[in-house]
XYZ file of C-alpha atoms in Angstrom:
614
model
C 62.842 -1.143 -33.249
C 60.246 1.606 -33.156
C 60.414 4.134 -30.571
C 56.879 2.727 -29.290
C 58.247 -0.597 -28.770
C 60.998 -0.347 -26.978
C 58.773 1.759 -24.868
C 56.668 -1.417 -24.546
C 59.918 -3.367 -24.050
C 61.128 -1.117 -21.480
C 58.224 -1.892 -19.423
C 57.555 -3.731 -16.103
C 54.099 -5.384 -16.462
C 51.336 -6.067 -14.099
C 50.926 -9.759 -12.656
C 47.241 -11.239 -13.804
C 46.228 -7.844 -13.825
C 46.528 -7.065 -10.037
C 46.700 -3.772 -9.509
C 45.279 -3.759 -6.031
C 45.793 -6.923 -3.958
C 44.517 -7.935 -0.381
C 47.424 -5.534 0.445
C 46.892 -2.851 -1.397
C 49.817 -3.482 -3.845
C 50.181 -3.741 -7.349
C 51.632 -7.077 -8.692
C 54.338 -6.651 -11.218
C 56.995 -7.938 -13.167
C 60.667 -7.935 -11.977
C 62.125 -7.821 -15.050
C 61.134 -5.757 -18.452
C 60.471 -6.944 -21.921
C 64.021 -6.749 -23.288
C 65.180 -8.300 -20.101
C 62.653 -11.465 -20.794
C 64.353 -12.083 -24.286
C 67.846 -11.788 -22.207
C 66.274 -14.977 -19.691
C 64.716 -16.995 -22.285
C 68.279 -16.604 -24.276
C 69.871 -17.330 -20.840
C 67.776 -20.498 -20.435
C 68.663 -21.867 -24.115
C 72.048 -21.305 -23.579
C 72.567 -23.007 -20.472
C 69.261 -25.576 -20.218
C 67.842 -23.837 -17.291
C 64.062 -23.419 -17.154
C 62.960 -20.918 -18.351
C 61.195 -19.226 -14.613
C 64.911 -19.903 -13.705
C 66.710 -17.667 -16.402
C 64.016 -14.692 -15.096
C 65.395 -15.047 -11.848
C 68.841 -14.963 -12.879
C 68.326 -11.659 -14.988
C 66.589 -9.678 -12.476
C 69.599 -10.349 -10.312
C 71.539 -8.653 -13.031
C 73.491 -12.231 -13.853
C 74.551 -12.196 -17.019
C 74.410 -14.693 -20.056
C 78.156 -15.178 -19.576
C 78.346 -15.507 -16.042
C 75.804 -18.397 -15.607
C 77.610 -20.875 -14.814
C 79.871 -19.201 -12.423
C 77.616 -17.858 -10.326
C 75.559 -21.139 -9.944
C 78.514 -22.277 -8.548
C 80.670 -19.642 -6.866
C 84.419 -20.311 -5.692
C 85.729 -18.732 -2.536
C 88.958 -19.216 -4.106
C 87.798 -17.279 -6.954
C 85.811 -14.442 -5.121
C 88.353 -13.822 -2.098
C 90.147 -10.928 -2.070
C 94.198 -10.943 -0.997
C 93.763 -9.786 2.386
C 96.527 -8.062 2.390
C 94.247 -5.299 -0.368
C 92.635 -3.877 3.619
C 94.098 -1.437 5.511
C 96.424 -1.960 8.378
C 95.506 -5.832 7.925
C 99.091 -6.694 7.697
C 99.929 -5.273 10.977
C 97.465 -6.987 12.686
C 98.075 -10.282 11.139
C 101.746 -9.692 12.025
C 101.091 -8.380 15.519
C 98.735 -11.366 16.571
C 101.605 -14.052 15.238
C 103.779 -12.165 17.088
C 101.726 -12.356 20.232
C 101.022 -15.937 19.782
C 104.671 -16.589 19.654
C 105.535 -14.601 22.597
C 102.266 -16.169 24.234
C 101.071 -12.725 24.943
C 97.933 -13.215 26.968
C 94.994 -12.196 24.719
C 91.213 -10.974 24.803
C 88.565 -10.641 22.116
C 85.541 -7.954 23.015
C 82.674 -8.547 20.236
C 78.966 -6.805 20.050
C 76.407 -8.458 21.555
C 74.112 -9.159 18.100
C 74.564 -12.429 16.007
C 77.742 -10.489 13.597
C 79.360 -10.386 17.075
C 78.464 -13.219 18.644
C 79.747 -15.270 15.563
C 82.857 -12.891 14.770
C 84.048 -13.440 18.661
C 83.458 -17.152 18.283
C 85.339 -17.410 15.076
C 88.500 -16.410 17.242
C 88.500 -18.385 20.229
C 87.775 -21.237 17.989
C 90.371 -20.670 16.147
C 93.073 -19.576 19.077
C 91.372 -22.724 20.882
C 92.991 -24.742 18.027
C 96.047 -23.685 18.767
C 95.623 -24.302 22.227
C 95.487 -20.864 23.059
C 92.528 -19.452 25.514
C 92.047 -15.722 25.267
C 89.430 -14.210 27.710
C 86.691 -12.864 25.719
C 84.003 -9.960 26.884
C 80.232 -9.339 25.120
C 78.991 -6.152 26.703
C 75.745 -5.876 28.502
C 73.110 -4.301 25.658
C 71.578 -1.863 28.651
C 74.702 -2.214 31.174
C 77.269 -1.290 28.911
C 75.826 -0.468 25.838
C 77.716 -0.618 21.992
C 81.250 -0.927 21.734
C 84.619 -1.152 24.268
C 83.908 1.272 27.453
C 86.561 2.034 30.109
C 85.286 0.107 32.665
C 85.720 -3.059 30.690
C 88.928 -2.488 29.606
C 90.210 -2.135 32.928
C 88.296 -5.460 33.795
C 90.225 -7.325 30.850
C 93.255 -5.937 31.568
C 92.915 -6.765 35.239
C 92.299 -10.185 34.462
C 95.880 -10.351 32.647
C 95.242 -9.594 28.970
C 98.046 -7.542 27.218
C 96.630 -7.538 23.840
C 93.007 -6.820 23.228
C 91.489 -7.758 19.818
C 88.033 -6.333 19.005
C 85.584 -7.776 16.379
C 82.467 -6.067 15.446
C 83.051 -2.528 17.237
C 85.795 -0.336 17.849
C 86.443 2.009 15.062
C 85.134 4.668 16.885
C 85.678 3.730 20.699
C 88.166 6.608 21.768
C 87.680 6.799 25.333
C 88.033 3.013 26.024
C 91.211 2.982 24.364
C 92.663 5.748 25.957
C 91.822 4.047 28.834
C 93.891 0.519 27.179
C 96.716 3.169 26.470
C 96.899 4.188 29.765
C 96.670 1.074 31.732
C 98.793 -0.813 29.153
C 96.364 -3.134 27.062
C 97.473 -2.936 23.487
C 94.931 -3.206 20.733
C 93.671 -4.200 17.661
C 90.625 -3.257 15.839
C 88.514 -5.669 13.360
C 85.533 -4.191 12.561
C 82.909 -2.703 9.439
C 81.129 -0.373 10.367
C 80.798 3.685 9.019
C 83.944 6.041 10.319
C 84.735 8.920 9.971
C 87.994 10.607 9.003
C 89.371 10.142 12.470
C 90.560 6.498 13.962
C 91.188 5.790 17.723
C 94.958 5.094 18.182
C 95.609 1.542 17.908
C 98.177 -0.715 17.099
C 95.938 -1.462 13.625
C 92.292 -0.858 12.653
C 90.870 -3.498 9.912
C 88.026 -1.739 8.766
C 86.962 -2.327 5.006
C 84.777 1.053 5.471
C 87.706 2.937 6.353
C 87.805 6.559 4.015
C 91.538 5.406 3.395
C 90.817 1.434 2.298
C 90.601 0.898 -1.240
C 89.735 -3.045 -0.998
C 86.344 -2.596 -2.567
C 84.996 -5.208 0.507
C 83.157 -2.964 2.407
C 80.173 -4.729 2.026
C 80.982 -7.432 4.437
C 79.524 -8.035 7.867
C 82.241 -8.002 10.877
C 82.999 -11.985 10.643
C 83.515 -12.020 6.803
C 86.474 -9.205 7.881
C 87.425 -11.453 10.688
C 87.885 -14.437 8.253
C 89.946 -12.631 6.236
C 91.716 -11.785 9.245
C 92.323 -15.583 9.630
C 93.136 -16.207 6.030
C 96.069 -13.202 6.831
C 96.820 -14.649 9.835
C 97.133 -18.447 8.593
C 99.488 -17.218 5.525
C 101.969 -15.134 8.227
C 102.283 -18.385 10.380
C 103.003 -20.411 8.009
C 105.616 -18.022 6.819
C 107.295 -18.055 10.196
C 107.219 -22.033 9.663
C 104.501 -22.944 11.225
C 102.471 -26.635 10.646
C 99.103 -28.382 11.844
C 97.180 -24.470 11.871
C 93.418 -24.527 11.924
C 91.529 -25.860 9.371
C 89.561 -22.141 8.149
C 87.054 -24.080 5.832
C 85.391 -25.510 8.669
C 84.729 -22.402 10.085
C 82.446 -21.225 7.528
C 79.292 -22.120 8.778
C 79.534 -19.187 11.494
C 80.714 -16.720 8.423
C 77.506 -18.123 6.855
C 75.472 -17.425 10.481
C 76.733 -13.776 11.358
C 76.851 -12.472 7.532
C 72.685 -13.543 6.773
C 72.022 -12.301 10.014
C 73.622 -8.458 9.722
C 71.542 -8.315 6.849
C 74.624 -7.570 4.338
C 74.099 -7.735 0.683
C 74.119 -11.347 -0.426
C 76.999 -10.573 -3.084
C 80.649 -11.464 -4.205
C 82.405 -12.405 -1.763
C 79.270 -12.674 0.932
C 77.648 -14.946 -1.090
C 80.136 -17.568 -2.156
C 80.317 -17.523 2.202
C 76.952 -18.485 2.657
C 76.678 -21.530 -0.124
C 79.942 -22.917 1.362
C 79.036 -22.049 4.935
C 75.734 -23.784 4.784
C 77.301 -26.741 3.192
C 79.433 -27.083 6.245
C 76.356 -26.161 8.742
C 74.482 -29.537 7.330
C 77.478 -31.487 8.396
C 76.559 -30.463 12.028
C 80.122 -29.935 13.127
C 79.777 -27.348 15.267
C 78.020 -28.586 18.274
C 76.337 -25.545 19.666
C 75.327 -24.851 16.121
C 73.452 -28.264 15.888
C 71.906 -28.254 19.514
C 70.218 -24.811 18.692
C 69.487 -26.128 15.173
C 67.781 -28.991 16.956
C 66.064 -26.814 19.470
C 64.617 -24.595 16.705
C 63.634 -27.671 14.545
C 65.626 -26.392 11.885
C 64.873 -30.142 9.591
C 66.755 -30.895 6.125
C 69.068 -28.889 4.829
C 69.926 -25.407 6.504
C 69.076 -22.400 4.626
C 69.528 -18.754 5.101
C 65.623 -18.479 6.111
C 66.541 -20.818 8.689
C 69.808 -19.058 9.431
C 67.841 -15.348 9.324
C 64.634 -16.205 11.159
C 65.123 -19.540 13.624
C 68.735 -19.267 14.744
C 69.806 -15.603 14.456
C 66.702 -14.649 17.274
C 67.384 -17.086 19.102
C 71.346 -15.728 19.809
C 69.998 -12.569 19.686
C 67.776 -13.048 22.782
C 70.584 -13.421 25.078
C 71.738 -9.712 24.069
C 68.448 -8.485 24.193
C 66.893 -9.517 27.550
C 69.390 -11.849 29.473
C 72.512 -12.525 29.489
C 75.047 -10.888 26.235
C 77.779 -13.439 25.878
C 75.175 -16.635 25.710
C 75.274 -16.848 21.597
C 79.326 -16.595 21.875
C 79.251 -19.484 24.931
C 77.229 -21.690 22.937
C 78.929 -21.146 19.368
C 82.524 -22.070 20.775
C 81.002 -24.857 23.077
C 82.767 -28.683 22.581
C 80.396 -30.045 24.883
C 76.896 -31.352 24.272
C 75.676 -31.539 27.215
C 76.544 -27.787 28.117
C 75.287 -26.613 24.219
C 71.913 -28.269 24.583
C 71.660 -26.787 28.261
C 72.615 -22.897 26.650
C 70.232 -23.586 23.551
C 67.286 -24.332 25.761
C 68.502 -21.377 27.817
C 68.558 -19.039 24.455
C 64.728 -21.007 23.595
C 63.716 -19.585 26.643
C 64.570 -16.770 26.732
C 63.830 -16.148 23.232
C 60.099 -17.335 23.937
C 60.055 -14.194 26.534
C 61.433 -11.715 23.933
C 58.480 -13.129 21.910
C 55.695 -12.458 25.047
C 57.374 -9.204 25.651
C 57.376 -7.600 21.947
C 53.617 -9.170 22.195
C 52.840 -6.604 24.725
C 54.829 -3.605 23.509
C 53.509 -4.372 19.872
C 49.990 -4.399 21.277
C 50.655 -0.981 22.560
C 52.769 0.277 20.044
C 49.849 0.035 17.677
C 47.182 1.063 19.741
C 49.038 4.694 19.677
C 49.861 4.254 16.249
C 46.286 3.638 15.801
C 45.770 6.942 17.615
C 47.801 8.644 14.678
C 46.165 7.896 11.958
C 43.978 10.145 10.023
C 40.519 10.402 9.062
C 41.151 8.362 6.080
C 43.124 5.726 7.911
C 46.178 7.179 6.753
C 49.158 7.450 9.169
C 51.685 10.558 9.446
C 55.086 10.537 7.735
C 56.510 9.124 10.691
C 55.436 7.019 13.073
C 56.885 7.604 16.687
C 55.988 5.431 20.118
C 57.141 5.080 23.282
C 56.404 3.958 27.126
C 57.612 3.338 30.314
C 57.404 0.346 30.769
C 58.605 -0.708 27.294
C 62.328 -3.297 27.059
C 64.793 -1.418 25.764
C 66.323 -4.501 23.971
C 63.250 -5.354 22.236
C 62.341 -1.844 20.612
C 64.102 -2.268 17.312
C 62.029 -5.146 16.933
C 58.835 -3.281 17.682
C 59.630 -0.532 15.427
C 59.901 -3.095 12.655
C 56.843 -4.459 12.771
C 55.382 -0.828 12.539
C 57.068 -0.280 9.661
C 56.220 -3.207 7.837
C 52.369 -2.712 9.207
C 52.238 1.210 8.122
C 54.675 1.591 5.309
C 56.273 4.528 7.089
C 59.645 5.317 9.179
C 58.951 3.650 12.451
C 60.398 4.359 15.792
C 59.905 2.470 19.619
C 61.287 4.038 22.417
C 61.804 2.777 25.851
C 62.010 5.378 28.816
C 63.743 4.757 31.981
C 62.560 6.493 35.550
C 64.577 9.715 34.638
C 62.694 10.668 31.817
C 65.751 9.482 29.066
C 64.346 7.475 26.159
C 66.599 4.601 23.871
C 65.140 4.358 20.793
C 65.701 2.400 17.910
C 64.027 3.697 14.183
C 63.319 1.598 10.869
C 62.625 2.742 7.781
C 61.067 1.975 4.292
C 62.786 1.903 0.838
C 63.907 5.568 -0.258
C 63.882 7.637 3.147
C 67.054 8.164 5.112
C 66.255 7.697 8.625
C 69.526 7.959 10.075
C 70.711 11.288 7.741
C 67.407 13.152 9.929
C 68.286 11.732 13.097
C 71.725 12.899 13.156
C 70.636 16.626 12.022
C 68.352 16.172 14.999
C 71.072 15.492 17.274
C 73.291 18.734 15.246
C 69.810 20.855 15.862
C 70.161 20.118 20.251
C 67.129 17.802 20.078
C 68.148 14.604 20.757
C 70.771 13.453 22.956
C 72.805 10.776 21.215
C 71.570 9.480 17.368
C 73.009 8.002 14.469
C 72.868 5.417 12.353
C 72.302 4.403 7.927
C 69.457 4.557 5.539
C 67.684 1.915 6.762
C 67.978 1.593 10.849
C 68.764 4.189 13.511
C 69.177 4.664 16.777
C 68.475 7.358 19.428
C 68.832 9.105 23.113
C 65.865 11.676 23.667
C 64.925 13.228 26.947
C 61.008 12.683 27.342
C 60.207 16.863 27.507
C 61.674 17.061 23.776
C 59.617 13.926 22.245
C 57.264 16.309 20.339
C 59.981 18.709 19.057
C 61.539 15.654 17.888
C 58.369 14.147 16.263
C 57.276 17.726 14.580
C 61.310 17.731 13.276
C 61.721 13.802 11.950
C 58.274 14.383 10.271
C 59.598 17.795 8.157
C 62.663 16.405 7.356
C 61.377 12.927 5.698
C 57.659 13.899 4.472
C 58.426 14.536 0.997
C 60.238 11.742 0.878
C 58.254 9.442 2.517
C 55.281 10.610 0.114
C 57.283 9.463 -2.873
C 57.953 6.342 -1.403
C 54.673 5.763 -0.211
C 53.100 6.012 -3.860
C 55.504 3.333 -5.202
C 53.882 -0.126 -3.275
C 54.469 -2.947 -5.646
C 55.243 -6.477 -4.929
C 57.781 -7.667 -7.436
C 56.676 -10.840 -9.025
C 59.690 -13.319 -11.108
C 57.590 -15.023 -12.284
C 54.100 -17.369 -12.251
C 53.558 -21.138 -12.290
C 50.923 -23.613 -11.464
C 50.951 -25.210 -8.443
C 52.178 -28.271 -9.927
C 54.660 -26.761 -11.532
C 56.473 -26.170 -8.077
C 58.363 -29.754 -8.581
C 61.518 -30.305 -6.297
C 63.465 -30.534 -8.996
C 62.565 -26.250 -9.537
C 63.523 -25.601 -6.198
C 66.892 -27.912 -6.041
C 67.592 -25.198 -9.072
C 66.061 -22.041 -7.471
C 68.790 -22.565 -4.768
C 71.461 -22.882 -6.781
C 70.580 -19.425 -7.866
C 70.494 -18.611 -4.058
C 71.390 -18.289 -1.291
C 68.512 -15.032 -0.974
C 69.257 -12.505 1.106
C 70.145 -8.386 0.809
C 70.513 -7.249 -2.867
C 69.552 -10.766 -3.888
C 65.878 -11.138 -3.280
C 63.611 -14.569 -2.730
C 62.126 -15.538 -6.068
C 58.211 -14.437 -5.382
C 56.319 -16.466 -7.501
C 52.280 -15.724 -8.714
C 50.312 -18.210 -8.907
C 46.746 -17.534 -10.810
C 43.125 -18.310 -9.480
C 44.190 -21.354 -7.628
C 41.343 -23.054 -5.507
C 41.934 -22.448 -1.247
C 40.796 -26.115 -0.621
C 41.276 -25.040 3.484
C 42.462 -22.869 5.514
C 42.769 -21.979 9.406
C 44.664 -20.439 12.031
C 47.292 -22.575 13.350
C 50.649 -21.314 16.044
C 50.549 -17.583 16.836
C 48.456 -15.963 14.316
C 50.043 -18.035 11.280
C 47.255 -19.192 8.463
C 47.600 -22.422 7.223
C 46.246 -22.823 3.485
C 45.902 -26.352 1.470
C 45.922 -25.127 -2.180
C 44.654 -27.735 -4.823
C 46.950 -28.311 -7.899
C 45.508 -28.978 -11.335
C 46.821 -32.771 -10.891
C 44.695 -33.545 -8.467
C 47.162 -33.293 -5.450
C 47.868 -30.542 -2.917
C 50.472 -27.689 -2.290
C 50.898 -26.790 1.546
C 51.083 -22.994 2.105
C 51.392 -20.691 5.351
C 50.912 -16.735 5.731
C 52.919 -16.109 9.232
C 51.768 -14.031 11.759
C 48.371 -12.779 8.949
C 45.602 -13.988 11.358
C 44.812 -10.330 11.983
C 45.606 -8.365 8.341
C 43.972 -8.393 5.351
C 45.826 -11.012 3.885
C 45.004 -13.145 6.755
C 40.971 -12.587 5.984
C 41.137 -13.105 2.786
C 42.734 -16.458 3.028
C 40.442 -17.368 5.598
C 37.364 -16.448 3.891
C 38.388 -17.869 0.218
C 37.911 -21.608 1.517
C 36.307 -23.351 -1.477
C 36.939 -20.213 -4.009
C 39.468 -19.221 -6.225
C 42.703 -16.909 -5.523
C 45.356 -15.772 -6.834
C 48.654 -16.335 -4.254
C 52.259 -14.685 -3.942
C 54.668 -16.378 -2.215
C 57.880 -17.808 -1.744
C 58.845 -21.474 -2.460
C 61.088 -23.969 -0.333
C 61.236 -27.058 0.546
C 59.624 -28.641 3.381
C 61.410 -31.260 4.956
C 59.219 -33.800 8.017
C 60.212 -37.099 8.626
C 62.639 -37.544 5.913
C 60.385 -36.742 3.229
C 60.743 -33.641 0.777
C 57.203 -31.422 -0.078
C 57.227 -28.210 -1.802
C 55.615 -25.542 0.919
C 54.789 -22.130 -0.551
C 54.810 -18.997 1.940
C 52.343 -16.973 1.046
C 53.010 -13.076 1.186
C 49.820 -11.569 -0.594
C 46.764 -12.703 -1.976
C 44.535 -10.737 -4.372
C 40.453 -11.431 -5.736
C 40.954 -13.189 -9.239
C 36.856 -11.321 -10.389
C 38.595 -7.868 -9.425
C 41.756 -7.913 -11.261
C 42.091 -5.650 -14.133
C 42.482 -8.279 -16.121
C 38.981 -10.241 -14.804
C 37.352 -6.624 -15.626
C 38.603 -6.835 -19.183
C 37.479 -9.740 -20.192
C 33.912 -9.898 -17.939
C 35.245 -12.401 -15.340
C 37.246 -15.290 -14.715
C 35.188 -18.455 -14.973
């Protein structure tokens, strides 16, 4: 092969010649030319289609590995638990507990990882007829994490052994506090430590500088299962029968590890295709009422998992009451899960009114920011009075996705102290220049990773803060603000999204972090109608080249430019970028594509080549 073409090989290609879509993005291909001879040899080999194989490679799944990873084995992927740190001792500690009939407690985090790692242990210690009090801190009350206050609490109400899930690794003053009122503990948690550990009786943590497991890329309850797994194997050493049935437990793994956003990998991912298989039998009750309550219909996936369920559990952490999620994912009771779910609907549909309102004003002053080309800053940072401190991270999102820059919301209390929460785009380390703004006096608390971040800042010190964020991340944020591509696998007709496609498609799932949706392009097909249905969502009927019709929805695009050009293509021609799934109402099975960007077939590159598509 010349040196020209593997150059040409090497390259990513534009998608129909989009090089500037309704979004401003270029369209183009995931994978490279030498990777598309790798999927079509993937597809001979193993009778795949061919859009199939593409997905496969640019998810770095090799020819050899196929077949395995169609169909991945717990068995296969789980690690001996007994490879993390200090998990022994805990496994070993709890049996012995459970022998002595120690009285226990579980304290978990208040987000979905929490909510389900907590409920994976009382349902399990509930099988063994064991009732442990459990405590979710209050999100503004208490904040993260074990505190001294509710240590005491726990211990007060007669728990001798505290097990937390989700939190801990760094909670020194609460256990000093267990230490000194007598409340032993163990620690099961994931998050970043340092070289330091709180002294415990043992500290699970696959992020630990000292644990060489390699499983550090699981969310709190895929640790916690493994706890199980270790704790199973040491009571049946001691000779115990009848123990808990782990397998049906999966559908919360499934739950908490889609919703802390972890990648979607090894281990993670053989627990979501065997947790959702156990989800669909709707044996957990709570599960199934909130399922019902957020019309989750056919088969659960982990869009469903990510987007329906996880906000509603989150809404009790973020504006009522913490341990709601836990409550309803250990409930046995029908009546009293149905009665929670339409409590977590609720409350959920006040989140929703609330971020309407801070959103609303969140823009306007990032509206305020922007240049004289319509160009905003580096950073984007906004703040009120008035503003829910359990609903800025989610405000601070949606700036981020709006303005393709580090976003932050901050919520100020009467005393002039601000919580934020900051979110970043691909390539700029928020929380590396929020924690040299807490080492350069600015801020008050800060931390966080790459991609999230949280902060304390007193109101007098906002614009220090701004001026300082903004130097440390503009160069990188100009990079990264150069490189806006949507990454198309692949494009079909709309016919050509069959069920029989998709069935496939999620065998290659489940998507999630570090293993993308499939975005599919699909070339100058005709918008047949379109209108605004819900709360800001556009509804499109696409015709297919058969004669029939492919649903489609752009969610919450009523107001952006992909949301006017759907709008104001009825009759014409498009081309479409979406996602594909399967739509289940009423028993019956339709393909339903979401649409994510839209682009003018007579201004592609490609249209300009060739004098127009006709």
């Amino acid at each position: 092969m010349t040196a020209t073409s593997l150059s040409d090989a090497n390259e990513r290609r534009t998608v129909l010649g989009v090089t500037r879509s309704s979004a401003g993005r270029i369209w183009r291909e995931r994978i490279d030319g030498t990777q598309n001879a790798q999927a079509l040899a993937l597809s001979q080999r193993t009778g795949l289609p061919d859009v199939v194989g593409k997905v496969l490679i640019g998810r770095d799944v090799g020819l050899e590995e196929a077949d395995r990873f169609l169909d991945p084995s717990l068995k296969d992927l789980m690690p001996d638990p007994s490879s993390l740190q200090d998990m022994d001792k805990a496994a070993t500690r709890i049996a012995d507990a459970l022998h002595a009939g120690t009285p226990l407690a579980v304290f978990g985090d208040y987000d979905v990882d929490g909510a389900t790692s907590t409920a994976l242990l009382l349902r399990y210690f509930r099988a063994l007829n064991v009732e442990p009090q459990f405590y979710i801190p209050d999100r503004i009350i208490d904040g993260y994490g074990p505190n001294p206050t509710a240590i005491s609490q726990l211990h007060d109400g007669g728990a001798r052994l505290l097990i937390t899930v989700d939190c801990g690794s760094t909670s020194f003053e609460a256990f000093d506090e267990a230490r000194r009122v007598g409340l032993e503990v163990v620690v099961i948690d994931h998050h970043q430590v340092g070289e330091t550990f709180p002294d415990v009786t043992a500290l699970v943590n696959p992020n630990r500088q000292d644990d060489l497991s390699g499983q550090g890329h699981l969310a709190a309850v895929g640790v916690t299962f493994l706890f199980l797994v270790a704790l199973n194997r040491e009571l049946r050493k001691r000779g115990a029968t009848n123990l808990p049935d782990l397998m049906a437990l999966l559908d919360l793994v499934a739950l908490g590890t889609v919703c802390d956003v972890v990648p979607l990998k090894g281990l993670n991912r053989a627990y979501v295709v065997k947790g959702l298989q156990v989800m669909h039998q709707r044996r957990n009750v709570g599960l199934a009422a909130l399922a019902d309550i957020s019309r989750v219909n056919g088969k659960p996936t982990p869009y469903h998992l990510g987007f329906m369920l996880g906000p509603r559990i989150n809404a009790g952490g973020r504006i009522g009451v913490s341990a709601l999620g836990a409550k309803l994912l250990v409930s046995g009771s029908r009546e009293e899960s149905e009665h929670i779910a339409a409590t977590l609907e609720r409350l959920n549909q006040e989140r929703q009114a609330i971020e309407a309102i801070m959103l609303e004003e969140g823009e306007g002053q990032a509206f305020q920011k922007l240049d004289a080309n319509g160009e905003p800053p580096a950073i984007l940072l906004t703040g009120a009075d008035n503003w829910h401190p359990g609903v800025v991270g989610l405000i601070a999102s949606r700036l981020k996705e709006r303005y393709r820059r580090p976003s932050f919301a901050i919520a100020f209390n009467e005393d002039g102290v601000g919580t934020g929460s900051g979110r970043s785009i691909t390539g700029v380390d928020l929380g590396a220049a929020v924690r040299a703004a807490v080492e350069a006096g600015l801020l008050e608390k800060g931390g966080g990773h790459a991609m999230a971040a949280g902060l304390t800042v007193k109101r007098e010190k906002l614009a220090e803060v701004e001026a300082f964020l903004s130097a440390q991340l503009s160069e990188a944020v100009g990079i990264a603000a150069q490189d806006h591509e949507l990454t198309i696998d692949g494009v079909l007709a709309p016919s050509g999204a069959t069920l029989d496609l998709l069935e496939t498609l999620e065998r290659a799932g489940p998507y999630g972090a570090s293993h993308p949706e499939p975005i599919f392009a699909f070339p100058s097909v005709r918008i047949k109608y379109a209108d605004v249905i819900g709360k800001g969502h556009v509804r499109v009927t696409i015709a297919t080249n058969d004669g029939g019709n492919l649903k489609a929805i752009a969610f919450k695009a009523e107001d952006q430019p992909l949301g006017r050009a759907l709008l104001e293509a009825r009759g014409k021609n498009l081309h479409l970028a979406g996602v594909l799934s399967i739509d289940t109402w009423q028993g019956q099975a339709k393909a339903q594509l979401r649409i994510l960007d839209a682009a003018d077939p007579t201004t592609s590159t490609l249209a300009r080549m060739t004098g127009g598509l006709k």
